[in-house]
Amino acid sequence: MSTPPLAAPGRRRLPLVPTAALLLGAVYCLLPVAWVLVASTKSGSELFSTFTFLPGSGFADNVADLTEYRDGVYWKWMANSAFYAGAGALLSTAVSAVSGYALAVYRFRGKETVFNILLAGVLMPPVILAVPQYLLLAEADMTDSYLSVLLPLILSPYGVYLARIYAAAAVPADVIEAGRMDGGGEWRIFRTIALPMMLPGLVTVFLFQFVAVWNNFLLPYIMLGDDEKFPVTLGLYTLLQQGATTPALYTLVITGALLAIIPLIALFLVIQRFWSLDLLSGAVKS
């Protein structure tokens, strides 16, 4: 009786269905990016008259026109987005770190109730909170200001949830007790012991918050009236609205959308090394 031939060592067959699903997902996600990349190279006349994925010859002119539009207001929008996203992500990460650490380490009455409320906040769509936030800030005469966009972003229920989960897993109770026995105060223990252990998780919280704030549209749309304070998402929306009567602005919108992606890619590449360092350090822990 013959036996079936054995597969060659070191060769494995890829599962067909999961691989096909991943490829379809990649195409679905990357196809719009590829379209924006190609369309940004076309001039206004080429945009509607050439094949969709045929590169054009007008990218440099598009960037120059975008820079000259209203004395460079696009770069003002980019700077506003960098400010909103950078400051908002930093403040939100700091609040998430302190709150998540407290929920993970300390025992106090109502702890589970507070955590359950935070979980409810994670499930709450931001669109529901936007109008009440506007009314509250309008009562304080703070609308149409940078703070009107920053303040609602400081508390992130999802960021607090991630920080709490990571602190519970990464900060051993024995280490905290050892710090207390050595005479360290609670703030010093958090700052010198717990915070370095929580750093990879906080980097993740910062990245999520930065991307969320950078892509935020509804809150600035409700809060701001002065286009000099617009983030790039809202600024490009106003350009797109004007493109209905001035088709030449479509190329500026597409080029601006492509340039707006670059900071997010750069941030991800810079932050990625923190995750790699954490994996390497975890591999040598006893």
PDB file of C-alpha atoms in Angstrom:
ATOM      1  CA  MET A   1       0.000   0.000   0.000  1.00  0.00           C
ATOM      2  CA  SER A   2       1.537   3.288  -1.117  1.00  0.00           C
ATOM      3  CA  THR A   3       1.748   6.230   1.240  1.00  0.00           C
ATOM      4  CA  PRO A   4       0.918   9.783   0.140  1.00  0.00           C
ATOM      5  CA  PRO A   5       3.942  11.942  -0.669  1.00  0.00           C
ATOM      6  CA  LEU A   6       5.092  14.202   2.114  1.00  0.00           C
ATOM      7  CA  ALA A   7       5.217  17.951   1.625  1.00  0.00           C
ATOM      8  CA  ALA A   8       8.659  19.422   1.200  1.00  0.00           C
ATOM      9  CA  PRO A   9      10.092  20.616   4.503  1.00  0.00           C
ATOM     10  CA  GLY A  10       9.991  24.353   5.135  1.00  0.00           C
ATOM     11  CA  ARG A  11       7.087  24.935   2.710  1.00  0.00           C
ATOM     12  CA  ARG A  12       3.596  25.652   3.938  1.00  0.00           C
ATOM     13  CA  ARG A  13       0.458  26.223   1.934  1.00  0.00           C
ATOM     14  CA  LEU A  14      -1.162  29.606   2.565  1.00  0.00           C
ATOM     15  CA  PRO A  15      -4.801  29.388   3.650  1.00  0.00           C
ATOM     16  CA  LEU A  16      -6.700  30.551   0.581  1.00  0.00           C
ATOM     17  CA  VAL A  17      -9.758  32.193   2.150  1.00  0.00           C
ATOM     18  CA  PRO A  18      -7.971  34.266   4.854  1.00  0.00           C
ATOM     19  CA  THR A  19      -5.313  35.360   2.360  1.00  0.00           C
ATOM     20  CA  ALA A  20      -7.939  36.408  -0.184  1.00  0.00           C
ATOM     21  CA  ALA A  21      -9.875  38.292   2.510  1.00  0.00           C
ATOM     22  CA  LEU A  22      -6.733  40.153   3.590  1.00  0.00           C
ATOM     23  CA  LEU A  23      -5.885  41.046  -0.009  1.00  0.00           C
ATOM     24  CA  LEU A  24      -9.400  42.351  -0.637  1.00  0.00           C
ATOM     25  CA  GLY A  25      -9.230  44.384   2.562  1.00  0.00           C
ATOM     26  CA  ALA A  26      -5.872  45.832   1.554  1.00  0.00           C
ATOM     27  CA  VAL A  27      -7.193  46.773  -1.887  1.00  0.00           C
ATOM     28  CA  TYR A  28     -10.311  48.343  -0.330  1.00  0.00           C
ATOM     29  CA  CYS A  29      -8.197  50.477   2.039  1.00  0.00           C
ATOM     30  CA  LEU A  30      -5.364  51.391  -0.321  1.00  0.00           C
ATOM     31  CA  LEU A  31      -7.320  52.044  -3.529  1.00  0.00           C
ATOM     32  CA  PRO A  32      -8.597  55.513  -2.429  1.00  0.00           C
ATOM     33  CA  VAL A  33      -5.073  56.436  -1.307  1.00  0.00           C
ATOM     34  CA  ALA A  34      -3.702  55.361  -4.674  1.00  0.00           C
ATOM     35  CA  TRP A  35      -6.358  57.438  -6.426  1.00  0.00           C
ATOM     36  CA  VAL A  36      -5.491  60.545  -4.395  1.00  0.00           C
ATOM     37  CA  LEU A  37      -1.786  59.988  -5.068  1.00  0.00           C
ATOM     38  CA  VAL A  38      -2.329  59.770  -8.830  1.00  0.00           C
ATOM     39  CA  ALA A  39      -4.981  62.503  -9.036  1.00  0.00           C
ATOM     40  CA  SER A  40      -2.755  64.987  -7.203  1.00  0.00           C
ATOM     41  CA  THR A  41      -0.280  64.792 -10.092  1.00  0.00           C
ATOM     42  CA  LYS A  42      -2.866  65.957 -12.645  1.00  0.00           C
ATOM     43  CA  SER A  43      -3.635  69.481 -13.729  1.00  0.00           C
ATOM     44  CA  GLY A  44      -7.187  70.767 -13.810  1.00  0.00           C
ATOM     45  CA  SER A  45      -7.605  69.849 -17.470  1.00  0.00           C
ATOM     46  CA  GLU A  46      -6.113  66.366 -16.997  1.00  0.00           C
ATOM     47  CA  LEU A  47      -8.212  65.517 -13.934  1.00  0.00           C
ATOM     48  CA  PHE A  48     -11.443  64.920 -15.856  1.00  0.00           C
ATOM     49  CA  SER A  49     -10.066  64.042 -19.288  1.00  0.00           C
ATOM     50  CA  THR A  50      -7.494  61.277 -18.675  1.00  0.00           C
ATOM     51  CA  PHE A  51      -7.643  57.708 -17.388  1.00  0.00           C
ATOM     52  CA  THR A  52      -8.219  57.565 -13.635  1.00  0.00           C
ATOM     53  CA  PHE A  53      -4.934  55.905 -12.707  1.00  0.00           C
ATOM     54  CA  LEU A  54      -2.787  57.565 -15.377  1.00  0.00           C
ATOM     55  CA  PRO A  55      -0.298  59.956 -13.692  1.00  0.00           C
ATOM     56  CA  GLY A  56      -0.254  63.570 -14.803  1.00  0.00           C
ATOM     57  CA  SER A  57       2.371  66.268 -14.947  1.00  0.00           C
ATOM     58  CA  GLY A  58       1.000  68.983 -12.700  1.00  0.00           C
ATOM     59  CA  PHE A  59       1.925  68.013  -9.141  1.00  0.00           C
ATOM     60  CA  ALA A  60       4.494  70.798  -8.669  1.00  0.00           C
ATOM     61  CA  ASP A  61       2.068  73.364 -10.084  1.00  0.00           C
ATOM     62  CA  ASN A  62      -0.714  72.068  -7.821  1.00  0.00           C
ATOM     63  CA  VAL A  63       1.470  72.455  -4.729  1.00  0.00           C
ATOM     64  CA  ALA A  64       2.483  75.952  -5.835  1.00  0.00           C
ATOM     65  CA  ASP A  65      -1.148  76.956  -6.471  1.00  0.00           C
ATOM     66  CA  LEU A  66      -2.182  75.516  -3.117  1.00  0.00           C
ATOM     67  CA  THR A  67       0.566  77.490  -1.384  1.00  0.00           C
ATOM     68  CA  GLU A  68      -0.446  80.716  -3.133  1.00  0.00           C
ATOM     69  CA  TYR A  69      -4.167  80.294  -2.481  1.00  0.00           C
ATOM     70  CA  ARG A  70      -5.248  83.115  -0.160  1.00  0.00           C
ATOM     71  CA  ASP A  71      -1.646  83.836   0.831  1.00  0.00           C
ATOM     72  CA  GLY A  72      -0.952  80.305   2.047  1.00  0.00           C
ATOM     73  CA  VAL A  73      -4.043  79.738   4.185  1.00  0.00           C
ATOM     74  CA  TYR A  74      -3.681  75.990   3.591  1.00  0.00           C
ATOM     75  CA  TRP A  75      -0.458  75.869   5.615  1.00  0.00           C
ATOM     76  CA  LYS A  76      -2.209  77.858   8.328  1.00  0.00           C
ATOM     77  CA  TRP A  77      -4.818  75.101   8.419  1.00  0.00           C
ATOM     78  CA  MET A  78      -2.071  72.486   8.618  1.00  0.00           C
ATOM     79  CA  ALA A  79      -0.436  74.360  11.507  1.00  0.00           C
ATOM     80  CA  ASN A  80      -3.808  74.556  13.268  1.00  0.00           C
ATOM     81  CA  SER A  81      -4.311  70.810  12.846  1.00  0.00           C
ATOM     82  CA  ALA A  82      -0.819  70.135  14.211  1.00  0.00           C
ATOM     83  CA  PHE A  83      -1.601  72.322  17.222  1.00  0.00           C
ATOM     84  CA  TYR A  84      -5.013  70.780  17.890  1.00  0.00           C
ATOM     85  CA  ALA A  85      -3.770  67.222  17.409  1.00  0.00           C
ATOM     86  CA  GLY A  86      -0.438  67.637  19.203  1.00  0.00           C
ATOM     87  CA  ALA A  87      -1.683  69.583  22.226  1.00  0.00           C
ATOM     88  CA  GLY A  88      -4.945  67.630  22.421  1.00  0.00           C
ATOM     89  CA  ALA A  89      -3.192  64.256  22.228  1.00  0.00           C
ATOM     90  CA  LEU A  90      -0.594  65.238  24.835  1.00  0.00           C
ATOM     91  CA  LEU A  91      -3.170  66.561  27.308  1.00  0.00           C
ATOM     92  CA  SER A  92      -5.480  63.613  26.708  1.00  0.00           C
ATOM     93  CA  THR A  93      -2.635  61.132  27.188  1.00  0.00           C
ATOM     94  CA  ALA A  94      -1.616  62.815  30.455  1.00  0.00           C
ATOM     95  CA  VAL A  95      -5.185  62.687  31.788  1.00  0.00           C
ATOM     96  CA  SER A  96      -5.566  59.082  30.607  1.00  0.00           C
ATOM     97  CA  ALA A  97      -2.298  58.060  32.284  1.00  0.00           C
ATOM     98  CA  VAL A  98      -3.241  59.495  35.690  1.00  0.00           C
ATOM     99  CA  SER A  99      -6.840  58.280  35.519  1.00  0.00           C
ATOM    100  CA  GLY A 100      -5.997  54.818  34.225  1.00  0.00           C
ATOM    101  CA  TYR A 101      -3.282  54.343  36.838  1.00  0.00           C
ATOM    102  CA  ALA A 102      -5.635  55.388  39.642  1.00  0.00           C
ATOM    103  CA  LEU A 103      -8.370  53.027  38.447  1.00  0.00           C
ATOM    104  CA  ALA A 104      -5.891  50.142  38.133  1.00  0.00           C
ATOM    105  CA  VAL A 105      -3.956  50.567  41.396  1.00  0.00           C
ATOM    106  CA  TYR A 106      -6.133  52.202  44.048  1.00  0.00           C
ATOM    107  CA  ARG A 107      -9.199  50.863  45.785  1.00  0.00           C
ATOM    108  CA  PHE A 108     -11.953  53.336  46.575  1.00  0.00           C
ATOM    109  CA  ARG A 109     -15.711  53.405  46.851  1.00  0.00           C
ATOM    110  CA  GLY A 110     -17.449  53.755  43.502  1.00  0.00           C
ATOM    111  CA  LYS A 111     -14.435  52.603  41.501  1.00  0.00           C
ATOM    112  CA  GLU A 112     -16.393  50.121  39.395  1.00  0.00           C
ATOM    113  CA  THR A 113     -19.168  52.659  38.860  1.00  0.00           C
ATOM    114  CA  VAL A 114     -16.690  55.197  37.514  1.00  0.00           C
ATOM    115  CA  PHE A 115     -15.161  52.560  35.243  1.00  0.00           C
ATOM    116  CA  ASN A 116     -18.587  51.511  33.932  1.00  0.00           C
ATOM    117  CA  ILE A 117     -19.432  55.131  33.156  1.00  0.00           C
ATOM    118  CA  LEU A 118     -16.179  55.374  31.200  1.00  0.00           C
ATOM    119  CA  LEU A 119     -17.126  52.262  29.247  1.00  0.00           C
ATOM    120  CA  ALA A 120     -20.465  53.884  28.434  1.00  0.00           C
ATOM    121  CA  GLY A 121     -18.516  56.916  27.212  1.00  0.00           C
ATOM    122  CA  VAL A 122     -16.519  54.684  24.874  1.00  0.00           C
ATOM    123  CA  LEU A 123     -19.763  53.521  23.264  1.00  0.00           C
ATOM    124  CA  MET A 124     -21.161  57.075  22.997  1.00  0.00           C
ATOM    125  CA  PRO A 125     -20.912  58.507  19.444  1.00  0.00           C
ATOM    126  CA  PRO A 126     -19.115  61.886  19.452  1.00  0.00           C
ATOM    127  CA  VAL A 127     -21.910  63.418  17.373  1.00  0.00           C
ATOM    128  CA  ILE A 128     -24.251  63.130  20.369  1.00  0.00           C
ATOM    129  CA  LEU A 129     -21.912  65.180  22.572  1.00  0.00           C
ATOM    130  CA  ALA A 130     -20.973  67.859  20.040  1.00  0.00           C
ATOM    131  CA  VAL A 131     -24.087  70.028  20.409  1.00  0.00           C
ATOM    132  CA  PRO A 132     -24.162  69.939  24.262  1.00  0.00           C
ATOM    133  CA  GLN A 133     -20.444  70.801  24.281  1.00  0.00           C
ATOM    134  CA  TYR A 134     -21.132  73.755  21.996  1.00  0.00           C
ATOM    135  CA  LEU A 135     -23.947  75.008  24.237  1.00  0.00           C
ATOM    136  CA  LEU A 136     -21.755  74.738  27.354  1.00  0.00           C
ATOM    137  CA  LEU A 137     -18.863  76.604  25.754  1.00  0.00           C
ATOM    138  CA  ALA A 138     -21.240  79.193  24.316  1.00  0.00           C
ATOM    139  CA  GLU A 139     -22.460  79.923  27.857  1.00  0.00           C
ATOM    140  CA  ALA A 140     -18.803  80.479  28.831  1.00  0.00           C
ATOM    141  CA  ASP A 141     -18.276  82.701  25.741  1.00  0.00           C
ATOM    142  CA  MET A 142     -15.497  80.406  24.504  1.00  0.00           C
ATOM    143  CA  THR A 143     -16.786  79.403  21.072  1.00  0.00           C
ATOM    144  CA  ASP A 144     -14.816  80.311  17.927  1.00  0.00           C
ATOM    145  CA  SER A 145     -11.545  79.952  19.817  1.00  0.00           C
ATOM    146  CA  TYR A 146      -8.721  77.424  19.924  1.00  0.00           C
ATOM    147  CA  LEU A 147      -9.816  76.332  23.401  1.00  0.00           C
ATOM    148  CA  SER A 148     -13.301  75.472  22.136  1.00  0.00           C
ATOM    149  CA  VAL A 149     -11.712  72.686  20.054  1.00  0.00           C
ATOM    150  CA  LEU A 150      -9.084  71.641  22.610  1.00  0.00           C
ATOM    151  CA  LEU A 151     -11.101  71.405  25.834  1.00  0.00           C
ATOM    152  CA  PRO A 152     -13.618  68.729  24.705  1.00  0.00           C
ATOM    153  CA  LEU A 153     -10.713  66.552  23.547  1.00  0.00           C
ATOM    154  CA  ILE A 154      -8.819  66.397  26.838  1.00  0.00           C
ATOM    155  CA  LEU A 155     -10.900  63.607  28.382  1.00  0.00           C
ATOM    156  CA  SER A 156     -10.932  60.492  26.216  1.00  0.00           C
ATOM    157  CA  PRO A 157     -12.921  57.580  27.706  1.00  0.00           C
ATOM    158  CA  TYR A 158     -11.206  55.151  25.345  1.00  0.00           C
ATOM    159  CA  GLY A 159      -7.786  56.510  26.323  1.00  0.00           C
ATOM    160  CA  VAL A 160      -8.560  56.105  30.027  1.00  0.00           C
ATOM    161  CA  TYR A 161      -9.798  52.575  29.364  1.00  0.00           C
ATOM    162  CA  LEU A 162      -6.603  51.610  27.514  1.00  0.00           C
ATOM    163  CA  ALA A 163      -4.409  53.194  30.197  1.00  0.00           C
ATOM    164  CA  ARG A 164      -6.271  51.361  32.936  1.00  0.00           C
ATOM    165  CA  ILE A 165      -5.926  47.995  31.198  1.00  0.00           C
ATOM    166  CA  TYR A 166      -2.237  48.554  30.445  1.00  0.00           C
ATOM    167  CA  ALA A 167      -1.420  49.822  33.956  1.00  0.00           C
ATOM    168  CA  ALA A 168      -3.085  46.770  35.507  1.00  0.00           C
ATOM    169  CA  ALA A 169      -0.967  44.475  33.334  1.00  0.00           C
ATOM    170  CA  ALA A 170       2.363  46.345  33.266  1.00  0.00           C
ATOM    171  CA  VAL A 171       2.715  47.765  36.792  1.00  0.00           C
ATOM    172  CA  PRO A 172       3.093  44.972  39.403  1.00  0.00           C
ATOM    173  CA  ALA A 173       1.579  45.642  42.810  1.00  0.00           C
ATOM    174  CA  ASP A 174       4.804  44.391  44.463  1.00  0.00           C
ATOM    175  CA  VAL A 175       6.803  47.136  42.783  1.00  0.00           C
ATOM    176  CA  ILE A 176       4.418  49.806  44.051  1.00  0.00           C
ATOM    177  CA  GLU A 177       4.550  48.385  47.575  1.00  0.00           C
ATOM    178  CA  ALA A 178       8.347  48.314  47.443  1.00  0.00           C
ATOM    179  CA  GLY A 179       8.345  51.981  46.465  1.00  0.00           C
ATOM    180  CA  ARG A 180       6.095  52.826  49.399  1.00  0.00           C
ATOM    181  CA  MET A 181       8.301  50.885  51.803  1.00  0.00           C
ATOM    182  CA  ASP A 182      11.287  52.892  50.556  1.00  0.00           C
ATOM    183  CA  GLY A 183       9.474  56.077  51.552  1.00  0.00           C
ATOM    184  CA  GLY A 184       8.364  57.219  48.129  1.00  0.00           C
ATOM    185  CA  GLY A 185       5.221  59.327  47.857  1.00  0.00           C
ATOM    186  CA  GLU A 186       2.362  58.331  45.581  1.00  0.00           C
ATOM    187  CA  TRP A 187       3.156  60.984  42.982  1.00  0.00           C
ATOM    188  CA  ARG A 188       6.840  60.070  42.964  1.00  0.00           C
ATOM    189  CA  ILE A 189       6.027  56.367  42.593  1.00  0.00           C
ATOM    190  CA  PHE A 190       3.756  57.139  39.667  1.00  0.00           C
ATOM    191  CA  ARG A 191       6.246  59.487  38.002  1.00  0.00           C
ATOM    192  CA  THR A 192       9.451  57.462  38.445  1.00  0.00           C
ATOM    193  CA  ILE A 193       8.224  53.851  38.534  1.00  0.00           C
ATOM    194  CA  ALA A 194       4.795  53.409  36.988  1.00  0.00           C
ATOM    195  CA  LEU A 195       5.038  55.946  34.179  1.00  0.00           C
ATOM    196  CA  PRO A 196       8.093  54.354  32.477  1.00  0.00           C
ATOM    197  CA  MET A 197       6.381  50.957  32.673  1.00  0.00           C
ATOM    198  CA  MET A 198       3.238  52.404  31.089  1.00  0.00           C
ATOM    199  CA  LEU A 199       5.102  54.260  28.328  1.00  0.00           C
ATOM    200  CA  PRO A 200       4.418  51.845  25.422  1.00  0.00           C
ATOM    201  CA  GLY A 201       0.703  51.838  26.239  1.00  0.00           C
ATOM    202  CA  LEU A 202       0.641  55.629  26.546  1.00  0.00           C
ATOM    203  CA  VAL A 203       2.369  55.935  23.172  1.00  0.00           C
ATOM    204  CA  THR A 204      -0.527  53.945  21.719  1.00  0.00           C
ATOM    205  CA  VAL A 205      -3.042  56.241  23.433  1.00  0.00           C
ATOM    206  CA  PHE A 206      -1.190  59.281  22.059  1.00  0.00           C
ATOM    207  CA  LEU A 207      -1.204  57.886  18.514  1.00  0.00           C
ATOM    208  CA  PHE A 208      -4.923  57.056  18.610  1.00  0.00           C
ATOM    209  CA  GLN A 209      -5.772  60.492  19.982  1.00  0.00           C
ATOM    210  CA  PHE A 210      -3.525  62.317  17.518  1.00  0.00           C
ATOM    211  CA  VAL A 211      -5.108  60.562  14.540  1.00  0.00           C
ATOM    212  CA  ALA A 212      -8.626  61.082  15.912  1.00  0.00           C
ATOM    213  CA  VAL A 213      -8.071  64.807  16.491  1.00  0.00           C
ATOM    214  CA  TRP A 214      -6.255  65.298  13.177  1.00  0.00           C
ATOM    215  CA  ASN A 215      -9.203  63.732  11.320  1.00  0.00           C
ATOM    216  CA  ASN A 216     -11.832  65.445  13.457  1.00  0.00           C
ATOM    217  CA  PHE A 217     -14.347  67.425  11.427  1.00  0.00           C
ATOM    218  CA  LEU A 218     -17.636  67.776  13.302  1.00  0.00           C
ATOM    219  CA  LEU A 219     -16.372  69.516  16.446  1.00  0.00           C
ATOM    220  CA  PRO A 220     -14.415  72.272  14.623  1.00  0.00           C
ATOM    221  CA  TYR A 221     -17.324  72.645  12.190  1.00  0.00           C
ATOM    222  CA  ILE A 222     -19.675  73.415  15.070  1.00  0.00           C
ATOM    223  CA  MET A 223     -17.301  75.438  17.242  1.00  0.00           C
ATOM    224  CA  LEU A 224     -15.415  77.625  14.755  1.00  0.00           C
ATOM    225  CA  GLY A 225     -16.540  80.447  12.526  1.00  0.00           C
ATOM    226  CA  ASP A 226     -13.226  82.099  11.665  1.00  0.00           C
ATOM    227  CA  ASP A 227     -11.567  80.173   8.839  1.00  0.00           C
ATOM    228  CA  GLU A 228      -8.141  81.289  10.090  1.00  0.00           C
ATOM    229  CA  LYS A 229      -8.678  78.861  13.000  1.00  0.00           C
ATOM    230  CA  PHE A 230      -9.884  75.959  10.840  1.00  0.00           C
ATOM    231  CA  PRO A 231      -8.042  72.618  10.890  1.00  0.00           C
ATOM    232  CA  VAL A 232      -7.083  71.143   7.551  1.00  0.00           C
ATOM    233  CA  THR A 233     -10.143  68.861   7.416  1.00  0.00           C
ATOM    234  CA  LEU A 234     -12.564  71.771   7.696  1.00  0.00           C
ATOM    235  CA  GLY A 235     -10.454  73.973   5.432  1.00  0.00           C
ATOM    236  CA  LEU A 236     -10.461  71.376   2.655  1.00  0.00           C
ATOM    237  CA  TYR A 237     -14.227  71.013   3.091  1.00  0.00           C
ATOM    238  CA  THR A 238     -14.708  74.729   2.433  1.00  0.00           C
ATOM    239  CA  LEU A 239     -12.511  74.432  -0.654  1.00  0.00           C
ATOM    240  CA  LEU A 240     -14.589  71.487  -1.848  1.00  0.00           C
ATOM    241  CA  GLN A 241     -17.785  73.489  -1.379  1.00  0.00           C
ATOM    242  CA  GLN A 242     -16.339  76.329  -3.448  1.00  0.00           C
ATOM    243  CA  GLY A 243     -15.292  73.797  -6.092  1.00  0.00           C
ATOM    244  CA  ALA A 244     -18.954  73.418  -7.070  1.00  0.00           C
ATOM    245  CA  THR A 245     -18.726  76.845  -8.695  1.00  0.00           C
ATOM    246  CA  THR A 246     -14.953  76.913  -9.337  1.00  0.00           C
ATOM    247  CA  PRO A 247     -13.887  73.468 -10.658  1.00  0.00           C
ATOM    248  CA  ALA A 248     -10.225  74.528 -10.682  1.00  0.00           C
ATOM    249  CA  LEU A 249     -10.236  74.219  -6.887  1.00  0.00           C
ATOM    250  CA  TYR A 250     -10.747  70.445  -7.098  1.00  0.00           C
ATOM    251  CA  THR A 251      -7.066  69.905  -7.837  1.00  0.00           C
ATOM    252  CA  LEU A 252      -6.175  71.983  -4.764  1.00  0.00           C
ATOM    253  CA  VAL A 253      -8.482  69.871  -2.598  1.00  0.00           C
ATOM    254  CA  ILE A 254      -6.964  66.608  -3.838  1.00  0.00           C
ATOM    255  CA  THR A 255      -3.389  67.858  -3.457  1.00  0.00           C
ATOM    256  CA  GLY A 256      -4.182  69.191   0.017  1.00  0.00           C
ATOM    257  CA  ALA A 257      -5.692  65.843   1.030  1.00  0.00           C
ATOM    258  CA  LEU A 258      -2.521  64.048  -0.065  1.00  0.00           C
ATOM    259  CA  LEU A 259      -0.265  66.430   1.863  1.00  0.00           C
ATOM    260  CA  ALA A 260      -2.475  66.069   4.939  1.00  0.00           C
ATOM    261  CA  ILE A 261      -1.746  62.320   5.063  1.00  0.00           C
ATOM    262  CA  ILE A 262       2.042  62.767   5.223  1.00  0.00           C
ATOM    263  CA  PRO A 263       2.234  63.917   8.906  1.00  0.00           C
ATOM    264  CA  LEU A 264       0.218  60.884  10.029  1.00  0.00           C
ATOM    265  CA  ILE A 265       2.517  58.498   8.148  1.00  0.00           C
ATOM    266  CA  ALA A 266       5.597  60.212   9.570  1.00  0.00           C
ATOM    267  CA  LEU A 267       4.192  60.057  13.110  1.00  0.00           C
ATOM    268  CA  PHE A 268       3.435  56.350  12.791  1.00  0.00           C
ATOM    269  CA  LEU A 269       6.962  55.611  11.537  1.00  0.00           C
ATOM    270  CA  VAL A 270       8.512  57.569  14.415  1.00  0.00           C
ATOM    271  CA  ILE A 271       6.318  56.040  17.114  1.00  0.00           C
ATOM    272  CA  GLN A 272       6.635  52.498  15.780  1.00  0.00           C
ATOM    273  CA  ARG A 273      10.096  52.129  17.318  1.00  0.00           C
ATOM    274  CA  PHE A 274       8.601  52.406  20.817  1.00  0.00           C
ATOM    275  CA  TRP A 275       6.520  49.287  20.174  1.00  0.00           C
ATOM    276  CA  SER A 276       9.585  47.464  18.813  1.00  0.00           C
ATOM    277  CA  LEU A 277      11.626  48.410  21.881  1.00  0.00           C
ATOM    278  CA  ASP A 278       8.841  47.184  24.146  1.00  0.00           C
ATOM    279  CA  LEU A 279       8.707  43.815  22.401  1.00  0.00           C
ATOM    280  CA  LEU A 280      12.491  43.449  22.670  1.00  0.00           C
ATOM    281  CA  SER A 281      12.510  44.375  26.362  1.00  0.00           C
ATOM    282  CA  GLY A 282       9.666  41.953  27.039  1.00  0.00           C
ATOM    283  CA  ALA A 283      11.641  39.141  25.443  1.00  0.00           C
ATOM    284  CA  VAL A 284      14.456  39.395  28.006  1.00  0.00           C
ATOM    285  CA  LYS A 285      12.374  39.856  31.150  1.00  0.00           C
ATOM    286  CA  SER A 286      12.562  37.047  33.657  1.00  0.00           C
TER     287      SER A 286
END
